[in-house]
Amino acid sequence: MARPSTDLVPERPELSDAVWLDVLSAVDRTYADLVDYQERLESQNAELEAMRRFLGSILASTSDVLIVTNRQGLVEEMSASLATLTGHPAASLQGGPVTGLFVKDHVPALDAAIQTVTRERRPVMIEAALTTATGPSELELSLAPRFDERGRVAGLVLTGRPVGELRRTYAALERSHAELKAAQAQLVRNEKLASLGRLLAGVAHELNNPISFVYANAHALERYSGKFQTYFDRVQAGATREELVRLREELMLDREVRNLRDAVQGAREGAERVRDIVEDLRRLSADGSGESEAFNLMETAKIAASWVLRGARSTVQVRFDGAEDVAAFGRRGHIQQVIMNLVQNAVDALDGHADGHVTIAVQDEGARVSLSVHDNGPGVAQDAEGAIFDPFFTTKAVGKGTGLGLSISHKIVEEHGGELRLLPGAPGGGATFRFDLPKGVAS
Ligand code: ADP
C-alpha cells in the first residue's frame, strides 16, 4: 500500500511556478474586468441619474397635468402641478388608482377611455373634471398608451390642460382673428374707396361738359322766353300790325326761333350725354353682381381706360390694338374693374415720364380671348415680381396704394376661369399684364 506524501515541497518546482503565474494573471484579468465593469456601471448610473433629474425637472415645471400609470391604472409618476391642483402631496397620490383623482360622475367615461386606449393602442381625448381642493376642475384630457421594450402596453400617460385656460386661449385667438378680419375688411374698403374716388373724379370731369352745355342753353332759353313774352304781351294789348312787325325785327324774333330750336336740341344732347354716363355707371355697379354675359371686350377696355384717364388727368397716351369686335364671356362690370386697375397701375408707373404710353391689346385666341395692358414705364422690380399679386403688397406711397388692386383683379379673373399674369421681360422694358377669358358668343 502506498504511503501518502507528507512532504509539501513539490516534486517539480518549475511546473508549480507556471501554474501560479497562470493563476495570478487570471486574477489580474478578472480584477481589470471588474474595474472596467465598475466604471461602466458608474457611468450608466450617472446617465440614469441625469435622466431621472431631467424627467423630474419636466414633471416639476410643466404647467399641464401629467400622470403616468401602470397597466393596472395605478399612478406611478405625476407632475408637481397635479399635487398643487389637488392639494394632496405627491407621495399620497402615488400608487393609487388614477380614476380616484377624478369627479365620480366622470369615472365611467374615464374607464371607457382607458379601455379604448389599451385595446386599440391609440390616444383618446376626453373632458373630465379633477377633484381639487377648490372643487371640480375641468380638464381637456389626452390619454395615450405607453409601451414596454417588447411593444406591449405598459400603462398610460394622461396629459390634461384646464378647459378654462383653453377656452381663454381660444377666445383670445378668436378675438385676434376677428380683429385681423376687421383690419382686412377696412383695407378692402379703403381700396374700394380709393377706386371709387378715382371713378368719381372721372365722372365729375365727364359730367361737367354736358352739364355746362345744358346750363348755357337753359340761359339762352330764358333770354328767348323774355323776348317772346314781350312780343306776346304787345299782341295781347292789341298792338297794331306795324308795331308788331317792328317789334319782331327789333327783338330779332326770327333768328331767335332758330336759336331756340338749337338751344333745345343742345340741351337735349347734353341731357342725353348725362343719361349715358349715368347708364354706364349703373351698368358698372349692376354688372358687378349681375349674371355673366357675352360682351365686347375692346369696348369695355375703352370705357375702363377713359374713366381712369379722366380721373387721373394724365398726359399718358393710350393706344388700342387688336380685335375690335371679339366678345368675352363674364361679368362686364367686374372685368371693367380689372382693366381699370391695370390701366391705373400703368398710369401710376408712368408718373413723371415724358413720353408715357399704354397699349391695350385684345386678342382672339380661338375658344378664348385675351387682353394685355403694356406700359413703357420702369417695369416691375425683379425682387417684387413674386409678391405683386399678394394682398397688401404695394410699393406706392402711403395713401396712394393699398396693394389690393392686383390681388382682387387676380381673384376676379380666376373666378371667370382665366388667369392674370405679369408677362416676363416685356419688349422695350416696362410692364405687361395679361389675362384671358372664355370667348362669348355675341347674341
Ligand atoms: P397698389 O396699386 O395699390 O400698389 P396693386 O396690387 O395694384 O396695388 O399693385 C401692387 C404693386 O405692383 C404696385 O405697388 C407696384 O409696385 C407693382 N405694379 C403693378 N403694376 C405695375 C406696373 N405697370 N409697373 C410697375 N409696377 C407695377
Coordinates of C-alpha atoms and ligand atoms in Angstrom, one line a residue:
M1 CA 0.0 0.0 0.0
A2 CA 1.4 3.4 -1.0
R3 CA 2.0 5.9 1.8
P4 CA 0.6 9.4 1.3
S5 CA 3.2 12.0 0.9
T6 CA 3.5 14.4 3.9
D7 CA 6.2 16.5 2.0
L8 CA 4.9 20.0 1.0
V9 CA 7.7 20.7 -1.4
P10 CA 6.6 19.9 -4.9
E11 CA 8.4 17.2 -6.8
R12 CA 8.7 19.5 -10.0
P13 CA 9.2 23.1 -8.8
E14 CA 9.3 24.7 -12.4
L15 CA 5.8 23.3 -13.1
S16 CA 4.2 24.7 -10.0
D17 CA 5.7 28.2 -10.7
A18 CA 4.0 28.2 -14.1
V19 CA 0.6 27.3 -12.6
W20 CA 1.0 30.1 -10.0
L21 CA 1.8 32.6 -12.8
D22 CA -1.3 31.5 -14.7
V23 CA -3.5 31.9 -11.6
L24 CA -2.0 35.3 -10.9
S25 CA -2.5 36.6 -14.4
A26 CA -6.1 35.2 -14.4
V27 CA -6.7 37.1 -11.1
D28 CA -5.2 40.3 -12.8
R29 CA -7.5 39.9 -15.8
T30 CA -10.5 39.4 -13.6
Y31 CA -9.6 42.4 -11.5
A32 CA -9.2 44.6 -14.6
D33 CA -12.6 43.3 -15.9
L34 CA -14.1 44.1 -12.6
V35 CA -12.7 47.6 -12.6
D36 CA -13.9 48.1 -16.1
Y37 CA -17.3 46.8 -15.2
Q38 CA -17.4 49.1 -12.2
E39 CA -16.5 52.1 -14.3
R40 CA -19.2 51.3 -16.9
L41 CA -21.7 50.8 -14.1
E42 CA -20.8 54.1 -12.6
S43 CA -21.2 55.9 -15.9
Q44 CA -24.5 54.2 -16.6
N45 CA -25.6 55.2 -13.1
A46 CA -24.6 58.8 -13.8
E47 CA -26.6 58.7 -17.1
L48 CA -29.6 57.3 -15.3
E49 CA -29.3 59.9 -12.6
A50 CA -29.1 62.7 -15.2
M51 CA -32.2 61.2 -17.0
R52 CA -34.1 61.0 -13.7
R53 CA -33.2 64.6 -12.9
F54 CA -34.3 65.6 -16.5
L55 CA -37.6 63.8 -16.2
G56 CA -38.0 65.2 -12.7
S57 CA -37.5 68.7 -13.9
I58 CA -40.1 68.2 -16.6
L59 CA -42.6 66.8 -14.1
A60 CA -41.8 69.7 -11.7
S61 CA -42.1 72.5 -14.2
T62 CA -44.9 71.5 -16.6
S63 CA -48.0 73.6 -16.0
D64 CA -50.1 70.9 -17.6
V65 CA -51.3 68.0 -15.5
L66 CA -49.2 64.9 -16.4
I67 CA -49.9 61.4 -14.9
V68 CA -48.2 58.2 -15.7
T69 CA -49.9 54.9 -14.7
N70 CA -49.0 51.3 -14.9
R71 CA -51.1 48.7 -16.7
Q72 CA -53.4 48.4 -13.7
G73 CA -54.2 52.1 -13.9
L74 CA -52.3 52.9 -10.7
V75 CA -50.4 56.2 -10.6
E76 CA -46.6 55.8 -11.0
E77 CA -45.4 59.3 -11.7
M78 CA -47.1 62.7 -11.8
S79 CA -46.3 66.3 -12.4
A80 CA -46.0 68.7 -9.5
S81 CA -48.9 70.7 -10.9
L82 CA -51.2 67.7 -10.1
A83 CA -50.2 67.8 -6.5
T84 CA -50.7 71.6 -6.4
L85 CA -54.1 71.3 -8.1
T86 CA -55.5 68.5 -5.9
G87 CA -53.9 69.9 -2.8
H88 CA -52.5 66.4 -1.9
P89 CA -48.8 65.7 -1.5
A90 CA -47.3 63.7 -4.4
A91 CA -46.4 60.7 -2.2
S92 CA -50.0 60.3 -1.1
L93 CA -51.2 60.1 -4.7
Q94 CA -48.6 57.6 -5.9
G95 CA -49.8 54.0 -6.1
G96 CA -53.5 55.0 -6.0
P97 CA -55.9 54.4 -8.9
V98 CA -55.9 57.2 -11.4
T99 CA -59.7 57.2 -11.6
G100 CA -59.7 58.1 -7.9
L101 CA -58.4 61.6 -8.8
F102 CA -61.5 62.5 -10.9
V103 CA -65.0 63.5 -10.0
K104 CA -67.2 60.4 -9.6
D105 CA -69.6 61.2 -12.4
H106 CA -66.7 61.3 -14.9
V107 CA -65.2 58.0 -13.8
P108 CA -67.3 55.8 -16.2
A109 CA -66.2 57.9 -19.2
L110 CA -62.6 57.8 -18.0
D111 CA -62.7 54.0 -17.5
A112 CA -64.2 53.6 -21.0
A113 CA -61.4 55.8 -22.5
I114 CA -58.7 53.8 -20.6
Q115 CA -60.1 50.6 -22.1
T116 CA -60.2 52.0 -25.6
V117 CA -56.6 53.3 -25.3
T118 CA -55.4 49.9 -24.0
R119 CA -57.4 47.8 -26.5
E120 CA -56.8 50.0 -29.6
R121 CA -53.3 51.2 -28.7
R122 CA -54.2 54.8 -29.8
P123 CA -54.6 58.1 -27.9
V124 CA -58.1 59.3 -26.9
M125 CA -59.2 62.8 -25.9
I126 CA -62.0 63.4 -23.3
E127 CA -63.1 66.1 -20.9
A128 CA -63.1 65.1 -17.3
A129 CA -63.1 67.0 -14.0
L130 CA -60.3 66.6 -11.4
T131 CA -61.3 66.7 -7.7
T132 CA -59.4 69.6 -6.3
A133 CA -59.2 71.5 -3.1
T134 CA -61.4 74.2 -4.5
G135 CA -63.9 72.0 -6.3
P136 CA -64.0 70.2 -9.6
S137 CA -61.5 71.4 -12.2
E138 CA -62.4 70.6 -15.9
L139 CA -59.5 69.2 -17.9
E140 CA -59.2 68.6 -21.6
L141 CA -57.6 65.2 -21.1
S142 CA -55.4 63.3 -23.5
L143 CA -54.8 59.6 -22.8
A144 CA -52.0 57.9 -24.6
P145 CA -50.7 54.3 -24.3
R146 CA -47.0 53.8 -23.3
F147 CA -45.2 50.7 -24.4
D148 CA -42.6 48.4 -22.8
E149 CA -39.5 47.2 -24.6
R150 CA -41.5 44.4 -26.2
G151 CA -44.1 46.7 -27.6
R152 CA -46.8 45.7 -25.1
V153 CA -48.9 48.4 -23.4
A154 CA -47.2 49.1 -20.1
G155 CA -49.6 51.7 -18.9
L156 CA -50.9 55.1 -19.8
V157 CA -49.8 58.7 -20.0
L158 CA -52.5 61.3 -19.2
T159 CA -52.0 64.9 -20.0
G160 CA -54.6 67.5 -19.1
R161 CA -55.0 71.2 -19.5
P162 CA -57.6 73.2 -17.7
V163 CA -60.5 73.8 -20.0
G164 CA -60.9 77.3 -18.8
E165 CA -57.4 78.2 -19.8
L166 CA -58.0 76.5 -23.2
R167 CA -61.2 78.4 -23.7
R168 CA -59.5 81.7 -22.7
T169 CA -56.7 80.9 -25.3
Y170 CA -59.4 80.1 -27.9
A171 CA -61.3 83.3 -27.1
A172 CA -58.1 85.3 -27.4
L173 CA -57.3 83.6 -30.7
E174 CA -60.8 84.2 -31.9
R175 CA -60.6 87.9 -30.8
S176 CA -57.3 88.5 -32.7
H177 CA -58.7 86.6 -35.7
A178 CA -61.8 88.9 -35.7
E179 CA -59.5 91.9 -35.3
L180 CA -57.4 90.8 -38.2
K181 CA -60.5 90.2 -40.3
A182 CA -61.8 93.7 -39.4
A183 CA -58.5 95.2 -40.4
Q184 CA -58.5 93.4 -43.7
A185 CA -62.1 94.4 -44.4
Q186 CA -61.1 98.0 -43.6
L187 CA -58.2 97.8 -46.1
V188 CA -60.5 96.3 -48.7
R189 CA -62.9 99.2 -48.0
N190 CA -60.0 101.7 -48.4
E191 CA -59.2 100.1 -51.7
K192 CA -62.8 100.4 -52.8
L193 CA -63.0 104.0 -51.6
A194 CA -59.8 104.7 -53.5
S195 CA -61.1 103.3 -56.8
L196 CA -64.4 105.0 -56.1
G197 CA -62.6 108.2 -55.6
R198 CA -60.8 107.8 -59.0
L199 CA -64.0 106.8 -60.7
L200 CA -65.8 109.8 -59.2
A201 CA -63.0 112.2 -60.4
G202 CA -63.6 110.8 -63.9
V203 CA -67.4 111.0 -63.5
A204 CA -67.2 114.6 -62.3
H205 CA -65.0 115.6 -65.2
E206 CA -67.2 113.8 -67.7
L207 CA -70.4 115.3 -66.4
N208 CA -69.0 118.8 -66.3
N209 CA -69.1 119.2 -70.1
P210 CA -72.7 118.3 -70.8
I211 CA -74.0 120.0 -67.7
S212 CA -72.4 123.3 -68.6
F213 CA -73.8 122.8 -72.0
V214 CA -77.3 122.3 -70.7
Y215 CA -76.8 125.2 -68.3
A216 CA -75.7 127.6 -71.1
N217 CA -78.6 126.6 -73.3
A218 CA -81.0 127.0 -70.4
H219 CA -79.7 130.5 -70.0
A220 CA -80.3 131.2 -73.7
L221 CA -83.8 129.8 -73.5
E222 CA -84.5 132.1 -70.6
R223 CA -83.4 135.1 -72.6
Y224 CA -85.5 134.0 -75.6
S225 CA -88.6 133.4 -73.5
G226 CA -88.2 137.0 -72.2
K227 CA -88.3 138.4 -75.7
F228 CA -91.3 136.2 -76.7
Q229 CA -93.0 137.3 -73.5
T230 CA -92.6 141.0 -74.5
Y231 CA -93.9 140.3 -78.0
F232 CA -97.0 138.3 -76.8
D233 CA -97.7 141.0 -74.2
R234 CA -98.0 143.5 -77.0
V235 CA -100.2 141.1 -79.1
Q236 CA -102.5 140.8 -76.1
A237 CA -102.5 144.6 -75.6
G238 CA -103.9 144.9 -79.2
A239 CA -100.8 146.4 -80.8
T240 CA -101.1 147.4 -84.4
R241 CA -99.7 145.1 -87.1
E242 CA -96.9 147.7 -88.0
E243 CA -95.9 147.9 -84.3
L244 CA -95.7 144.1 -84.1
V245 CA -93.6 143.8 -87.3
R246 CA -91.2 146.4 -85.9
L247 CA -91.0 144.7 -82.6
R248 CA -90.4 141.4 -84.2
E249 CA -87.5 142.8 -86.1
E250 CA -86.2 144.7 -83.0
L251 CA -86.2 141.6 -80.9
M252 CA -84.8 139.6 -83.8
L253 CA -87.5 137.0 -83.2
D254 CA -87.0 135.1 -86.5
R255 CA -83.4 134.4 -85.6
E256 CA -84.2 133.6 -82.0
V257 CA -86.8 131.0 -83.2
R258 CA -84.0 129.2 -85.0
N259 CA -81.7 129.6 -82.0
L260 CA -84.5 128.4 -79.8
R261 CA -84.5 125.1 -81.7
D262 CA -80.7 124.8 -81.5
A263 CA -80.8 125.5 -77.8
V264 CA -83.5 122.9 -77.1
Q265 CA -81.5 120.4 -79.3
G266 CA -78.3 121.3 -77.5
A267 CA -79.9 120.9 -74.1
R268 CA -81.4 117.6 -75.1
E269 CA -77.9 116.3 -76.3
G270 CA -76.3 117.4 -73.1
A271 CA -79.0 115.7 -71.1
E272 CA -78.6 112.5 -73.2
R273 CA -74.9 112.5 -72.6
V274 CA -75.6 112.8 -68.8
R275 CA -78.0 109.9 -69.2
D276 CA -75.4 107.8 -71.0
I277 CA -72.8 108.5 -68.3
V278 CA -75.3 107.5 -65.6
E279 CA -76.2 104.5 -67.6
D280 CA -72.5 103.5 -67.8
L281 CA -72.2 103.9 -64.1
R282 CA -75.4 102.0 -63.4
R283 CA -74.2 99.2 -65.6
L284 CA -70.8 99.1 -63.9
S285 CA -72.4 98.6 -60.5
A286 CA -75.2 96.3 -61.7
D287 CA -72.9 94.1 -63.7
G288 CA -70.7 93.7 -60.7
S289 CA -73.3 91.4 -59.1
G290 CA -75.2 90.5 -62.3
E291 CA -75.2 87.5 -64.5
S292 CA -72.4 86.6 -66.8
E293 CA -73.0 87.6 -70.4
A294 CA -71.2 88.0 -73.7
F295 CA -69.8 91.5 -74.0
N296 CA -67.4 93.3 -76.3
L297 CA -64.0 93.3 -74.6
M298 CA -62.4 96.1 -76.6
E299 CA -65.4 98.4 -75.9
T300 CA -65.2 97.6 -72.2
A301 CA -61.5 98.3 -72.3
K302 CA -62.1 101.7 -73.9
I303 CA -64.7 102.7 -71.3
A304 CA -62.3 101.5 -68.5
A305 CA -59.4 103.4 -69.8
S306 CA -61.4 106.6 -70.3
W307 CA -62.6 106.5 -66.7
V308 CA -59.0 106.1 -65.4
L309 CA -57.6 108.8 -67.7
R310 CA -60.2 111.4 -67.0
G311 CA -59.8 110.8 -63.2
A312 CA -56.0 110.9 -63.4
R313 CA -55.9 113.9 -65.8
S314 CA -52.8 112.3 -67.1
T315 CA -50.8 113.0 -70.3
V316 CA -50.3 109.4 -70.9
Q317 CA -51.2 108.2 -74.4
V318 CA -53.4 105.1 -74.6
R319 CA -53.4 103.0 -77.8
F320 CA -55.8 100.2 -78.6
D321 CA -54.7 97.3 -80.6
G322 CA -56.2 94.1 -82.0
A323 CA -59.6 92.5 -82.2
E324 CA -62.3 95.2 -82.1
D325 CA -65.4 93.0 -82.1
V326 CA -64.4 89.9 -80.2
A327 CA -66.7 89.1 -77.3
A328 CA -65.7 87.7 -73.9
F329 CA -68.0 85.9 -71.5
G330 CA -68.3 87.1 -67.9
R331 CA -69.4 89.9 -65.7
R332 CA -68.7 93.0 -67.6
G333 CA -68.6 95.3 -64.6
H334 CA -66.0 93.1 -62.9
I335 CA -63.8 92.8 -65.9
Q336 CA -64.1 96.6 -66.4
Q337 CA -62.8 96.9 -62.8
V338 CA -59.9 94.6 -63.6
I339 CA -58.9 96.7 -66.7
M340 CA -59.3 99.9 -64.7
N341 CA -56.9 98.5 -62.1
L342 CA -54.3 97.5 -64.7
V343 CA -54.6 100.9 -66.5
Q344 CA -54.4 102.8 -63.3
N345 CA -51.2 100.9 -62.3
A346 CA -49.7 101.6 -65.8
V347 CA -50.6 105.3 -65.4
D348 CA -49.1 105.3 -61.9
A349 CA -45.9 103.7 -63.2
L350 CA -45.6 106.4 -65.9
D351 CA -45.9 109.2 -63.4
G352 CA -43.3 111.8 -64.4
H353 CA -42.5 110.0 -67.6
A354 CA -42.2 112.4 -70.6
D355 CA -43.4 110.0 -73.3
G356 CA -45.6 107.6 -71.4
H357 CA -47.8 105.4 -73.3
V358 CA -50.0 102.4 -72.6
T359 CA -51.1 99.8 -75.2
I360 CA -54.2 97.8 -74.6
A361 CA -54.4 94.8 -76.9
V362 CA -57.3 92.4 -77.3
Q363 CA -56.6 89.1 -79.0
D364 CA -58.9 86.4 -80.4
E365 CA -57.4 83.1 -79.4
G366 CA -60.0 80.6 -80.6
A367 CA -62.0 79.4 -77.7
R368 CA -60.6 82.2 -75.5
V369 CA -59.9 85.9 -75.7
S370 CA -57.1 87.7 -74.0
L371 CA -56.3 91.3 -73.1
S372 CA -52.9 92.8 -72.3
V373 CA -52.0 96.1 -70.8
H374 CA -48.5 97.2 -71.6
D375 CA -46.7 100.4 -70.4
N376 CA -43.3 101.8 -71.1
G377 CA -42.6 102.6 -67.5
P378 CA -39.8 101.3 -65.3
G379 CA -41.4 97.8 -65.1
V380 CA -41.8 95.6 -62.0
A381 CA -38.6 95.3 -60.0
Q382 CA -37.3 91.7 -60.1
D383 CA -37.5 91.2 -56.3
A384 CA -41.1 92.4 -56.3
E385 CA -42.2 90.1 -59.1
G386 CA -43.1 87.2 -56.7
A387 CA -45.1 89.4 -54.4
I388 CA -47.2 91.8 -56.6
F389 CA -50.3 89.5 -56.5
D390 CA -50.1 89.2 -52.7
P391 CA -52.8 91.2 -50.9
F392 CA -51.4 94.4 -49.4
F393 CA -48.2 94.4 -51.3
T394 CA -47.5 97.9 -52.6
T395 CA -44.5 100.0 -53.5
K396 CA -46.6 103.1 -53.6
A397 CA -46.6 105.9 -51.0
V398 CA -48.9 105.6 -48.0
G399 CA -52.4 106.8 -49.1
K400 CA -51.7 106.2 -52.8
G401 CA -51.7 102.4 -52.9
T402 CA -53.4 99.7 -50.8
G403 CA -51.8 96.8 -52.5
L404 CA -55.1 95.2 -53.2
G405 CA -55.7 96.1 -56.8
L406 CA -53.8 93.2 -58.4
S407 CA -54.8 90.6 -55.8
I408 CA -58.5 91.5 -56.3
S409 CA -58.1 91.5 -60.1
H410 CA -56.3 88.2 -60.0
K411 CA -59.2 86.7 -58.0
I412 CA -61.8 88.2 -60.3
V413 CA -60.1 86.7 -63.4
E414 CA -59.7 83.4 -61.6
E415 CA -63.4 83.4 -60.9
H416 CA -64.0 83.8 -64.6
G417 CA -61.9 80.7 -65.3
G418 CA -58.9 82.8 -66.6
E419 CA -55.5 83.8 -65.3
L420 CA -54.0 87.2 -64.8
R421 CA -50.2 87.2 -65.2
L422 CA -47.3 89.6 -65.4
L423 CA -45.5 88.7 -68.7
P424 CA -41.8 88.1 -68.4
G425 CA -39.4 90.7 -69.9
A426 CA -41.7 93.0 -71.8
P427 CA -40.1 94.2 -75.1
G428 CA -38.6 97.7 -74.7
G429 CA -38.8 97.5 -70.9
G430 CA -42.0 98.5 -69.0
A431 CA -44.5 96.0 -67.7
T432 CA -47.1 93.9 -69.5
F433 CA -50.1 92.3 -67.6
R434 CA -52.2 89.9 -69.5
F435 CA -55.4 87.9 -68.7
D436 CA -57.6 85.6 -70.6
L437 CA -61.3 84.8 -70.5
P438 CA -63.7 82.4 -72.2
K439 CA -64.9 83.7 -75.5
G440 CA -68.5 84.9 -75.5
V441 CA -70.9 84.2 -78.3
A442 CA -72.4 87.5 -79.2
S443 CA -76.2 87.5 -79.1
Ligands
ADP1 P1 -51.3 99.2 -55.5 O1 -51.5 99.7 -56.9 O2 -52.3 99.7 -54.5 O3 -49.9 99.3 -55.0 P2 -51.6 96.7 -56.8 O4 -51.9 95.3 -56.2 O5 -52.4 97.1 -57.9 O6 -51.6 97.7 -55.5 O7 -50.1 96.7 -57.2 C1 -49.1 96.1 -56.4 C2 -47.7 96.6 -56.8 O8 -47.3 96.0 -58.1 C3 -47.6 98.1 -57.0 O9 -47.4 98.8 -55.8 C4 -46.3 98.1 -57.9 O10 -45.2 98.0 -57.2 C5 -46.4 96.9 -58.8 N1 -47.0 97.2 -60.1 C6 -48.3 96.9 -60.5 N2 -48.4 97.3 -61.8 C7 -47.2 97.8 -62.2 C8 -46.7 98.4 -63.5 N3 -47.5 98.5 -64.5 N4 -45.4 98.8 -63.5 C9 -44.6 98.7 -62.4 N5 -45.0 98.1 -61.2 C10 -46.3 97.7 -61.1

